[in-house]
Coordinates of C-alpha atoms in Angstrom, one line a residue:
Chain F
M1 CA 1.3 19.6 35.3
T2 CA 2.7 22.8 34.3
A3 CA 2.4 24.6 31.0
P4 CA 5.2 26.9 30.4
A5 CA 4.9 29.7 28.0
A6 CA 6.3 29.0 24.7
P7 CA 8.2 31.3 22.3
S8 CA 5.4 32.3 19.3
P9 CA 5.2 28.4 17.2
P10 CA 6.3 28.2 13.7
A11 CA 3.6 28.8 11.4
Q12 CA 4.0 25.5 9.9
A13 CA 6.0 22.9 11.1
T14 CA 8.2 20.6 9.0
L15 CA 8.9 17.1 9.8
R16 CA 12.2 16.2 10.4
R17 CA 12.6 12.6 8.5
A18 CA 10.6 13.9 5.3
L19 CA 10.4 12.1 2.6
G20 CA 11.8 14.2 -0.8
Q21 CA 10.7 13.3 -4.4
F22 CA 13.5 10.5 -5.1
P23 CA 12.5 8.3 -2.4
I24 CA 9.0 8.7 -3.7
V25 CA 9.8 7.9 -7.2
T26 CA 11.8 4.7 -6.1
T27 CA 8.9 3.8 -3.9
S28 CA 6.2 3.8 -6.5
T29 CA 8.3 2.1 -9.3
G30 CA 9.6 -0.2 -6.7
L31 CA 5.9 -1.2 -5.8
A32 CA 4.8 -1.4 -8.7
F33 CA 7.7 -3.3 -10.5
A34 CA 7.3 -6.8 -8.2
A35 CA 8.7 -10.3 -10.0
L36 CA 5.3 -10.5 -11.4
E37 CA 6.0 -8.0 -13.4
Y38 CA 8.3 -10.2 -15.5
L39 CA 5.8 -12.8 -16.4
A40 CA 2.8 -10.6 -17.0
A41 CA 5.1 -8.9 -19.5
A42 CA 6.2 -12.5 -21.1
G43 CA 2.2 -13.1 -21.2
L44 CA 1.7 -10.0 -22.9
V45 CA 3.9 -10.9 -26.0
T46 CA 1.5 -13.8 -26.7
Y47 CA -1.1 -11.3 -27.5
V48 CA 0.2 -9.4 -30.1
A49 CA 2.1 -10.4 -33.3
G50 CA 6.2 -9.9 -33.6
D51 CA 7.9 -7.3 -31.6
S52 CA 4.9 -4.9 -31.3
A53 CA 4.4 -5.2 -27.4
W54 CA 5.6 -1.6 -27.1
I55 CA 2.2 -0.5 -28.4
P56 CA -0.2 -2.1 -25.8
I57 CA 2.1 -0.9 -23.1
G58 CA 1.8 2.2 -24.2
V59 CA -1.7 2.6 -24.7
A60 CA -1.9 1.1 -21.1
G61 CA 1.1 3.9 -20.0
L62 CA -2.0 6.5 -21.2
L63 CA -4.7 4.8 -19.2
A64 CA -2.5 4.8 -16.2
L65 CA -1.8 8.8 -16.6
M66 CA -5.9 8.5 -16.3
A67 CA -5.8 6.7 -13.3
Y68 CA -3.0 8.8 -11.9
G69 CA -5.3 11.9 -12.4
F70 CA -8.2 10.2 -10.4
F71 CA -5.7 9.2 -7.7
G72 CA -3.9 12.3 -7.9
E73 CA -7.3 14.1 -7.0
L74 CA -8.1 12.0 -4.3
N75 CA -4.5 11.6 -2.6
G76 CA -4.6 15.6 -2.6
M77 CA -8.4 15.8 -0.8
F78 CA -7.3 13.4 1.8
P79 CA -3.4 13.0 2.1
T80 CA -3.2 10.0 4.4
A81 CA -2.9 6.7 4.5
A82 CA -6.0 6.1 5.0
A83 CA -7.2 7.7 2.2
I84 CA -9.0 4.8 0.2
R85 CA -11.4 4.1 3.3
I86 CA -12.0 7.5 3.9
Y87 CA -13.1 8.7 0.0
M88 CA -14.7 5.3 -0.5
Q89 CA -16.7 5.9 2.3
R90 CA -17.4 9.3 1.4
A91 CA -18.6 8.5 -2.2
M92 CA -20.7 5.3 -1.8
D93 CA -22.3 3.3 0.8
D94 CA -20.2 2.1 3.4
R95 CA -21.0 -1.5 2.9
I96 CA -20.5 -1.3 -0.5
A97 CA -16.8 0.4 0.1
L98 CA -16.2 -1.9 2.6
T99 CA -16.7 -4.8 0.4
I100 CA -14.5 -3.7 -2.5
T101 CA -11.9 -2.5 -0.1
F102 CA -11.8 -5.8 1.5
T103 CA -11.3 -7.5 -2.0
Y104 CA -9.1 -5.1 -3.3
M105 CA -6.9 -6.0 -0.2
S106 CA -6.4 -9.5 -1.6
T107 CA -4.4 -7.9 -4.5
I108 CA -1.5 -7.3 -1.8
V109 CA -1.7 -11.2 -0.8
L110 CA -1.6 -12.3 -5.0
V111 CA 1.4 -10.2 -5.3
I112 CA 3.4 -11.4 -2.3
A113 CA 2.4 -14.9 -3.1
S114 CA 3.3 -14.7 -6.9
D115 CA 6.5 -12.7 -5.7
A116 CA 7.6 -15.1 -3.4
F117 CA 6.6 -18.3 -6.0
I118 CA 8.7 -16.4 -8.7
V119 CA 11.9 -15.6 -6.8
G120 CA 11.6 -19.1 -5.2
T121 CA 11.2 -20.9 -8.7
A122 CA 14.0 -18.7 -10.0
L123 CA 16.7 -19.5 -7.4
A124 CA 15.5 -23.1 -7.8
R125 CA 16.2 -23.1 -11.4
A126 CA 19.2 -20.9 -11.2
F127 CA 20.8 -22.9 -8.6
G128 CA 20.0 -26.3 -11.2
E129 CA 17.6 -27.4 -8.2
P130 CA 14.7 -29.9 -8.8
P131 CA 11.4 -27.9 -9.0
W132 CA 10.0 -29.0 -6.1
V133 CA 12.8 -27.3 -4.3
S134 CA 11.4 -23.9 -5.4
S135 CA 8.6 -24.5 -2.2
L136 CA 11.4 -24.5 0.3
W137 CA 12.7 -21.7 -0.9
I138 CA 9.1 -20.1 -1.3
I139 CA 8.3 -21.2 2.7
G140 CA 12.1 -19.6 3.5
L141 CA 11.4 -16.3 1.6
L142 CA 7.8 -16.3 3.4
G143 CA 9.2 -17.0 6.8
I144 CA 12.0 -14.8 6.8
S145 CA 9.7 -12.0 5.8
V146 CA 7.3 -12.4 8.6
T147 CA 9.9 -12.8 10.9
T148 CA 11.6 -9.4 10.2
N149 CA 8.4 -8.0 9.9
L150 CA 7.4 -9.4 13.7
R151 CA 10.5 -7.7 15.0
G152 CA 9.6 -4.4 13.4
V153 CA 12.5 -4.1 10.7
T154 CA 11.8 -2.2 7.8
V155 CA 13.8 -1.7 4.8
A156 CA 15.4 1.2 5.4
G157 CA 14.6 4.0 2.5
L158 CA 18.0 4.4 0.9
L159 CA 18.3 0.3 0.6
Q160 CA 14.9 1.1 -0.6
D161 CA 15.9 3.5 -3.1
L162 CA 18.9 1.2 -3.9
A163 CA 17.2 -1.8 -4.6
T164 CA 14.4 0.1 -7.1
T165 CA 17.6 1.3 -9.3
I166 CA 19.3 -1.6 -9.4
V167 CA 16.3 -3.1 -10.5
V168 CA 15.1 -0.6 -13.2
L169 CA 18.5 -0.2 -14.5
A170 CA 19.5 -3.8 -14.5
T171 CA 16.1 -4.6 -16.5
L172 CA 16.9 -1.8 -19.0
V173 CA 20.6 -2.9 -19.6
I174 CA 20.1 -6.4 -20.1
S175 CA 16.8 -6.2 -22.2
A176 CA 18.8 -3.4 -24.5
L177 CA 21.7 -6.1 -24.8
A178 CA 19.4 -9.0 -25.6
L179 CA 17.9 -7.2 -28.6
L180 CA 21.7 -5.7 -29.4
H181 CA 22.9 -9.2 -29.5
S182 CA 20.2 -11.0 -31.4
G183 CA 21.5 -9.6 -34.4
H184 CA 18.5 -9.4 -36.7
A185 CA 15.5 -6.9 -37.3
L186 CA 12.3 -6.4 -35.2
H187 CA 9.2 -8.0 -36.7
N188 CA 6.4 -6.6 -37.3
P189 CA 7.1 -3.7 -34.5
I190 CA 4.1 -1.6 -35.5
Q191 CA 1.3 -4.4 -36.6
P192 CA 0.3 -5.5 -33.4
L193 CA -3.0 -7.0 -35.3
H194 CA -0.9 -9.2 -37.6
G195 CA -2.6 -12.8 -37.6
H196 CA -4.3 -11.5 -34.1
S197 CA -8.0 -10.2 -33.8
A198 CA -8.7 -6.5 -31.9
A199 CA -9.8 -8.4 -29.1
D200 CA -6.3 -10.1 -28.5
L201 CA -4.8 -6.6 -28.6
V202 CA -7.8 -5.6 -25.9
E203 CA -6.3 -8.3 -23.7
A204 CA -3.0 -7.1 -24.1
I205 CA -3.8 -3.6 -23.1
A206 CA -5.9 -5.1 -20.0
L207 CA -2.2 -6.9 -18.7
G208 CA -0.5 -3.6 -19.8
V209 CA -2.3 -1.7 -17.0
F210 CA -1.4 -4.5 -14.9
L211 CA 2.2 -3.6 -15.6
Y212 CA 1.6 -0.2 -13.9
S213 CA -0.7 -1.7 -11.1
A214 CA 0.5 -0.5 -7.7
F215 CA 2.2 2.6 -8.7
E216 CA -0.6 3.8 -6.7
W217 CA 0.2 2.6 -3.1
V218 CA 2.8 5.1 -2.9
T219 CA -0.2 7.2 -1.8
T220 CA -0.1 5.9 1.4
S221 CA 3.2 7.9 2.0
A222 CA 1.4 10.9 1.8
E223 CA 1.9 11.6 5.8
E224 CA 5.8 11.5 5.1
V225 CA 6.4 13.7 2.3
R226 CA 8.2 16.9 2.6
R227 CA 5.9 18.6 0.0
P228 CA 2.3 17.2 -1.0
E229 CA 2.9 18.0 -4.4
S230 CA 5.9 15.2 -4.1
I231 CA 3.0 12.3 -4.6
H232 CA 1.3 13.7 -7.8
R233 CA 5.1 13.8 -9.5
G234 CA 6.1 10.8 -8.0
M235 CA 3.1 8.4 -9.7
L236 CA 4.0 10.9 -12.5
M237 CA 7.5 9.9 -13.2
S238 CA 7.1 6.6 -11.8
I239 CA 4.3 5.7 -14.9
G240 CA 7.0 7.2 -17.3
I241 CA 10.1 4.9 -16.0
L242 CA 7.4 1.7 -15.9
C243 CA 6.6 2.9 -19.5
V244 CA 10.0 2.6 -21.0
V245 CA 11.5 -0.6 -18.7
C246 CA 8.4 -2.7 -19.7
A247 CA 8.3 -2.0 -23.3
L248 CA 11.6 -2.5 -24.0
A249 CA 11.8 -5.8 -21.7
T250 CA 8.7 -7.0 -23.6
V251 CA 10.1 -6.2 -26.8
A252 CA 13.4 -7.9 -26.0
M253 CA 11.6 -11.1 -24.9
S254 CA 9.5 -11.2 -27.8
H255 CA 12.3 -10.8 -29.9
T256 CA 14.4 -13.4 -28.6
L257 CA 12.8 -16.0 -26.5
T258 CA 10.6 -18.6 -27.8
H259 CA 7.0 -19.3 -27.1
H260 CA 8.5 -22.1 -24.3
E261 CA 10.6 -19.6 -22.8
L262 CA 8.0 -17.0 -23.0
S263 CA 5.6 -19.2 -20.8
S264 CA 8.1 -20.4 -18.3
A265 CA 7.9 -19.3 -14.8
Y266 CA 10.9 -17.5 -14.8
P267 CA 11.2 -15.8 -18.9
Q268 CA 13.4 -12.9 -17.3
L269 CA 16.3 -15.7 -16.8
Y270 CA 16.2 -16.7 -20.4
L271 CA 16.2 -12.9 -21.2
G272 CA 19.2 -12.8 -19.1
V273 CA 20.9 -15.5 -20.9
A274 CA 20.2 -13.8 -24.1
A275 CA 21.9 -10.6 -23.4
I276 CA 24.8 -11.9 -21.7
G277 CA 25.2 -15.6 -21.3
H278 CA 24.9 -17.6 -18.5
S279 CA 26.1 -14.9 -15.9
G280 CA 22.9 -13.0 -17.5
M281 CA 20.8 -15.8 -15.6
W282 CA 22.5 -15.0 -12.4
V283 CA 22.4 -11.1 -12.4
M284 CA 18.3 -11.8 -13.5
A285 CA 18.1 -14.2 -10.7
G286 CA 19.4 -12.1 -8.5
V287 CA 17.2 -8.8 -9.4
T288 CA 14.2 -11.2 -9.2
A289 CA 15.4 -11.7 -5.9
V290 CA 15.8 -7.9 -5.2
T291 CA 12.5 -7.2 -6.6
A292 CA 10.8 -9.1 -3.4
L293 CA 12.8 -7.1 -1.2
N294 CA 10.2 -3.9 -2.2
T295 CA 7.4 -6.3 -2.5
F296 CA 7.5 -7.9 0.9
N297 CA 8.6 -4.7 2.9
G298 CA 5.8 -2.7 1.1
G299 CA 3.0 -5.3 1.2
F300 CA 3.3 -6.7 4.6
I301 CA 3.8 -3.0 6.1
T302 CA 0.8 -1.3 4.1
A303 CA -1.6 -4.5 4.0
S304 CA -0.9 -5.1 8.0
R305 CA -1.3 -1.8 9.1
F306 CA -4.5 -1.4 6.9
I307 CA -6.1 -4.1 8.7
Y308 CA -5.0 -2.9 11.8
G309 CA -6.4 0.4 11.3
T310 CA -9.7 -1.0 10.0
A311 CA -10.0 -3.0 13.4
R312 CA -9.3 -0.2 15.7
E313 CA -11.7 1.4 13.6
G314 CA -14.0 -1.7 14.5
S315 CA -14.8 -2.7 11.3
L316 CA -12.5 -5.8 12.0
P317 CA -12.4 -8.2 14.6
R318 CA -10.6 -6.6 17.6
Q319 CA -8.1 -9.7 17.6
L320 CA -6.7 -8.0 14.7
A321 CA -5.3 -4.7 15.9
R322 CA -3.1 -7.0 18.6
L323 CA 0.4 -5.3 18.9
N324 CA 3.4 -7.3 20.1
D325 CA 6.4 -5.3 21.8
R326 CA 7.5 -3.7 19.0
A327 CA 4.2 -1.8 18.0
V328 CA 3.5 -4.5 15.3
P329 CA 0.0 -5.5 14.4
W330 CA 1.4 -9.7 14.7
V331 CA -2.0 -10.7 13.8
P332 CA -2.4 -9.6 10.6
V333 CA 1.4 -10.1 9.7
V334 CA 0.8 -13.8 10.4
V335 CA -2.5 -13.8 8.4
L336 CA -1.3 -12.3 5.6
G337 CA 2.1 -14.7 5.5
G338 CA 0.1 -17.6 6.0
A339 CA -2.4 -16.8 3.3
S340 CA 0.4 -15.4 0.9
L341 CA 1.9 -18.9 1.8
L342 CA -0.7 -20.7 0.8
V343 CA -1.5 -19.1 -2.7
A344 CA 2.0 -19.6 -3.3
L345 CA 2.3 -23.2 -2.9
A346 CA -1.0 -23.7 -4.7
V347 CA 0.4 -21.8 -7.6
A348 CA 3.8 -23.8 -7.5
L349 CA 2.1 -27.3 -7.4
S350 CA -0.3 -26.2 -10.0
H351 CA 1.6 -24.1 -12.1
T352 CA -1.0 -21.6 -12.7
W353 CA 0.7 -18.2 -12.3
E354 CA -1.2 -16.9 -15.3
V355 CA -4.0 -17.3 -13.3
L356 CA -2.6 -15.2 -11.0
V357 CA -1.7 -12.2 -13.0
A358 CA -5.0 -12.4 -14.5
V359 CA -6.7 -12.1 -11.1
G360 CA -4.3 -9.4 -10.3
A361 CA -5.2 -7.8 -13.6
A362 CA -8.9 -7.7 -13.2
L363 CA -8.6 -6.8 -9.8
E364 CA -6.1 -3.6 -10.2
T365 CA -8.4 -2.4 -13.2
M366 CA -11.6 -2.6 -10.8
I367 CA -10.2 -0.3 -8.6
Y368 CA -9.1 2.1 -11.6
A369 CA -12.6 2.1 -12.3
V370 CA -13.3 2.7 -8.4
A371 CA -11.1 5.7 -8.2
A372 CA -12.6 7.2 -11.5
F373 CA -16.2 6.7 -9.4
C374 CA -15.3 7.9 -6.3
A375 CA -13.6 11.2 -7.8
L376 CA -16.9 11.7 -9.9
R377 CA -18.9 11.4 -7.5
L378 CA -17.0 13.5 -4.7
R379 CA -17.1 16.6 -7.2
S380 CA -20.9 16.7 -6.6
R381 CA -21.2 15.5 -2.8
Q382 CA -17.9 17.3 -1.2
P383 CA -17.5 20.2 -4.1
D384 CA -15.8 22.9 -1.5
T385 CA -13.1 20.1 -0.3
P386 CA -9.9 21.8 -1.2
R387 CA -8.5 19.8 -4.0
P388 CA -4.7 20.8 -4.8
F389 CA -5.0 18.5 -7.5
R390 CA -7.8 18.5 -9.8
V391 CA -8.7 16.4 -12.8
R392 CA -9.4 18.5 -16.1
L393 CA -12.6 17.6 -17.6
L394 CA -13.3 15.3 -15.0
P395 CA -17.2 15.1 -16.1
V396 CA -15.9 13.7 -19.5
L397 CA -12.9 11.6 -18.0
G398 CA -14.5 10.3 -14.9
P399 CA -17.5 8.3 -16.7
V400 CA -14.8 7.1 -19.5
G401 CA -12.3 5.9 -16.4
V402 CA -15.4 3.8 -15.2
V403 CA -16.3 2.6 -18.4
V404 CA -12.9 1.5 -19.9
F405 CA -11.0 0.2 -16.5
A406 CA -14.7 -1.8 -15.8
M407 CA -14.6 -3.3 -19.5
L408 CA -10.8 -4.3 -18.9
A409 CA -11.5 -5.6 -15.8
A410 CA -14.1 -7.7 -17.3
I411 CA -11.9 -9.0 -20.0
A412 CA -8.8 -9.6 -17.9
S413 CA -11.3 -11.7 -15.3
V414 CA -12.0 -14.3 -18.1
S415 CA -8.9 -14.4 -20.2
V416 CA -6.0 -17.0 -19.5
N417 CA -2.9 -16.9 -21.9
N418 CA -5.1 -15.6 -24.6
H419 CA -7.6 -18.6 -24.0
F420 CA -11.1 -18.1 -22.6
N421 CA -11.2 -19.5 -18.7
P422 CA -13.5 -18.1 -16.2
A423 CA -11.0 -19.4 -13.3
P424 CA -10.1 -15.5 -12.7
L425 CA -13.6 -14.5 -12.2
I426 CA -14.5 -17.4 -10.3
I427 CA -11.5 -16.8 -7.9
I428 CA -12.3 -12.7 -7.2
G429 CA -16.0 -13.5 -7.5
I430 CA -15.5 -16.2 -4.0
G431 CA -13.3 -13.2 -2.3
A432 CA -16.2 -10.6 -3.0
A433 CA -18.7 -13.2 -1.7
L434 CA -16.7 -13.8 1.1
S435 CA -16.2 -10.0 1.9
A436 CA -19.7 -9.3 1.1
F437 CA -21.0 -11.8 3.8
Y438 CA -18.6 -10.7 6.3
V439 CA -19.8 -7.2 5.7
L440 CA -23.5 -7.9 5.9
R441 CA -24.1 -10.7 8.0
I442 CA -20.7 -10.8 10.5
L443 CA -19.9 -6.9 10.7
P444 CA -23.0 -5.6 12.0
G445 CA -22.2 -8.5 15.1
V446 CA -18.7 -7.2 15.3
R447 CA -19.9 -3.7 15.9
A448 CA -22.4 -4.1 18.2
K449 CA -20.0 -6.1 20.2
E450 CA -17.7 -3.2 20.4
E451 CA -20.7 -0.6 21.1
A452 CA -21.7 -2.9 24.0
R453 CA -18.3 -3.0 25.1
R454 CA -17.8 0.8 24.8
A455 CA -21.0 1.7 26.2
A456 CA -20.3 -0.6 29.5
T457 CA -17.1 1.3 29.8
P458 CA -17.7 4.5 31.8
R459 CA -16.4 8.1 30.6
R460 CA -13.1 9.1 32.5
R461 CA -13.2 12.7 31.5
P462 CA -14.4 15.0 33.8
V463 CA -17.9 16.5 33.4
R464 CA -17.3 20.4 33.7
Chain Y
M1 CA -13.7 23.8 22.5
A2 CA -11.5 22.6 25.4
S3 CA -9.4 24.8 27.0
I4 CA -5.7 24.7 27.0
E5 CA -5.9 23.8 30.7
E6 CA -8.5 21.1 30.2
I7 CA -6.0 19.5 27.7
C8 CA -3.4 19.8 29.4
E9 CA -4.7 18.3 32.6
A10 CA -6.2 15.1 30.3
F11 CA -2.7 14.8 28.9
A12 CA -1.1 14.4 32.3
D13 CA -3.4 11.4 33.2
W14 CA -2.4 9.9 29.9
R15 CA 1.2 10.4 30.7
T16 CA 1.2 9.1 34.2
R17 CA -0.7 5.8 32.6
S18 CA 1.6 5.7 29.6
N19 CA 4.8 5.8 31.8
D20 CA 3.2 3.7 34.6
N21 CA 2.6 0.8 32.0
P22 CA 5.7 -1.7 31.6
R23 CA 4.1 -3.3 28.1
L24 CA 4.2 0.4 26.9
S25 CA 7.7 1.0 28.1
K26 CA 9.1 -1.9 26.1
M27 CA 7.0 -0.7 22.9
V28 CA 9.0 2.9 23.3
K29 CA 12.4 1.5 23.8
G30 CA 14.7 3.1 21.9
W31 CA 11.9 5.3 20.0
D32 CA 12.8 8.9 21.2
R33 CA 10.8 11.2 18.9
V34 CA 9.2 15.0 19.1
I35 CA 5.4 15.0 18.7
H36 CA 3.3 18.1 18.1
F37 CA -0.1 18.3 18.7
T38 CA -2.3 20.9 16.8
A39 CA -5.9 21.8 18.3
S40 CA -7.0 23.1 15.0
D41 CA -10.1 24.4 16.4
M42 CA -7.8 26.4 19.0
G43 CA -5.4 27.3 16.6
Q44 CA -3.0 26.3 19.4
G45 CA -0.1 23.9 19.4
F46 CA 1.8 21.5 21.9
T47 CA 5.0 19.4 22.3
M48 CA 5.3 16.0 24.0
L49 CA 8.5 14.4 23.7
V50 CA 9.2 10.6 24.5
K51 CA 12.5 9.9 25.5
D52 CA 14.5 7.4 27.3
Q53 CA 11.2 5.3 27.2
L54 CA 9.2 7.9 28.9
L55 CA 6.5 10.8 28.1
S56 CA 7.5 14.2 28.9
E57 CA 4.9 17.0 30.0
L58 CA 2.8 18.6 27.3
V59 CA 4.8 21.9 26.6
V60 CA 1.9 24.6 25.1
G61 CA 3.8 25.7 21.7
Y62 CA 5.8 24.4 19.3
H63 CA 9.6 23.4 20.1
D64 CA 12.3 21.5 18.3
Q65 CA 11.3 19.8 14.7
P66 CA 9.0 17.1 14.9
D67 CA 8.9 13.6 14.2
V68 CA 5.3 13.3 14.2
I69 CA 2.5 16.1 14.0
V70 CA -1.1 15.3 15.0
T71 CA -4.0 17.5 14.0
G72 CA -7.4 17.5 15.6
S73 CA -9.9 19.5 17.4
S74 CA -9.4 20.2 21.1
E75 CA -12.3 18.3 22.0
D76 CA -10.6 14.9 20.2
F77 CA -7.5 15.6 22.2
C78 CA -9.0 16.0 25.8
D79 CA -11.4 13.1 24.8
M80 CA -8.3 10.7 23.0
F81 CA -6.2 11.5 26.3
W82 CA -8.9 10.8 29.0
G83 CA -9.1 7.2 26.8
D84 CA -12.5 8.4 26.3
L85 CA -12.0 8.3 22.8
N86 CA -10.3 6.0 20.2
P87 CA -7.9 8.0 18.0
S88 CA -8.1 5.2 14.9
E89 CA -11.8 6.0 14.3
K90 CA -11.5 9.7 13.9
Y91 CA -8.1 8.7 11.9
M92 CA -9.7 6.5 9.6
S93 CA -12.9 9.2 8.9
G94 CA -10.2 11.7 8.6
E95 CA -11.0 14.2 11.6
I96 CA -7.6 13.3 13.2
K97 CA -4.9 14.0 10.5
L98 CA -1.5 13.1 11.5
A99 CA 2.1 13.7 9.4
G100 CA 4.9 11.2 9.8
S101 CA 6.8 7.8 8.7
Q102 CA 3.9 5.0 9.2
Q103 CA 6.0 3.3 12.1
D104 CA 5.9 6.4 13.9
V105 CA 2.0 6.7 13.7
M106 CA 1.8 3.0 14.9
R107 CA 3.7 4.2 18.0
I108 CA 1.4 6.9 18.7
D109 CA -1.6 4.8 18.3
A110 CA 0.2 2.2 20.4
I111 CA 0.0 4.7 23.0
S112 CA -3.2 5.7 22.9
M113 CA -4.7 2.3 22.7
V114 CA -2.3 0.0 25.0
A115 CA -2.5 3.2 27.9
F116 CA -6.2 2.7 28.2
L117 CA -7.7 -0.7 26.3
D118 CA -7.1 -4.3 27.0
Q119 CA -5.5 -5.7 24.4

């Protein structure tokens, strides 16, 4: 081995292919703006009076800003794709951290499944096919997604930017046109409680938080950015964009759609019709399909790589770290695809997408509460760790965040379509129980086996 | 703290195992990259190229613009190149830091895993 002398190294090397600000904004917005957004927005309308849905969305936006602060501080401390694992491990007992992480990761399966269901249903509707055909679309969409992932094909950055831009602009334009074409004034735009209770408004806010959810997943791109602050700025811009688009889309839906249309599995198609007639349905069917591009790409990559990393770390069975010849962790991809397919088909058969929305809302608000706790706890446990982004008044905002998000999670988990329904809580409870069972009963065995395997492998490094 | 010579010796072994591994050759097909290693405790950088499915020699210092930057301690690099350390474990605990796209990071880990560990 030769080790030739080199010219003096640059003080700070920059990546050849680093991400700038725009891709971070589109990634954050694209991950949050899944097809499920339309159903959650339509569902939110039923909780408040008239056209006042923008109010809970605005309040939820303020709460999302608080969550942005917590994630911003944590991401600044640990600018890595494995950040969630690191900060939770350092803020709490590792068994609790792993249980929460595994439960939270199920959100990704829910989002992929719901997008497959919504896109499948919307396409079946647009083509005038009977409802059962949506199941074929779901199988086809997930099949294509799993296959392309296994072949190592990912959506190129430019295509992802374009997809998000199309979705956001089309939703804005269609919503604005629907409002303009309605020809009548807004009803109760500033009276959300007219004929509704305060509890309804709180539930609407919980659903509103869900409209912003996943904006924080962009923190997994922290290792790819040209400037670290791009992540913080990107999340902030994304919250602003989501606030405007969701508020406008929701008001347009409440103003132009009937109760039957709002409670359907494709309210966005009706919104398109209200805006520009029959062709609007095709526009929104196309936009719905485009949302899946970001969700499937981001969801499969983020979740499968996280599962792979956790398996390599020794916290999941080694089989989940198997790679194919394209260096893709094929077992996690297949497991995610299979789980998503089962959930999507179950939802298609049972027509219970509102339950899916509630589960997603509860899990997301739960993780926001956990982020608040971690940011607060690490202030005392790791006071000297550099914090490029520091939340002001964290001693006040931290506990407020924990309480508010935990309360919203509790409310969202027992409320479906403005009715008491414990189904989301039961689903989350089962997921958490399975995660806890794995962490407490199975994981010690997995780790012991891994330790034994390593102990049996002699060290190769020469002793000097 | 490991010396530069120890790191280069460990890397030479890693390189031989990697380049002799047909499965790994498939995995890095079409993946030509510049990788910088920074041993933070030494304040020393190293450069490795992956070109035409082969790992280059380790060059002391930074050369070219990197696609991936791996930062860790000199001891960790030595152990990793000898195959005694699972870099994912150190990565998940924040002791090894990476900069680069998720796909590129996956390939680096694939090299470290496939070169030494039975799948």
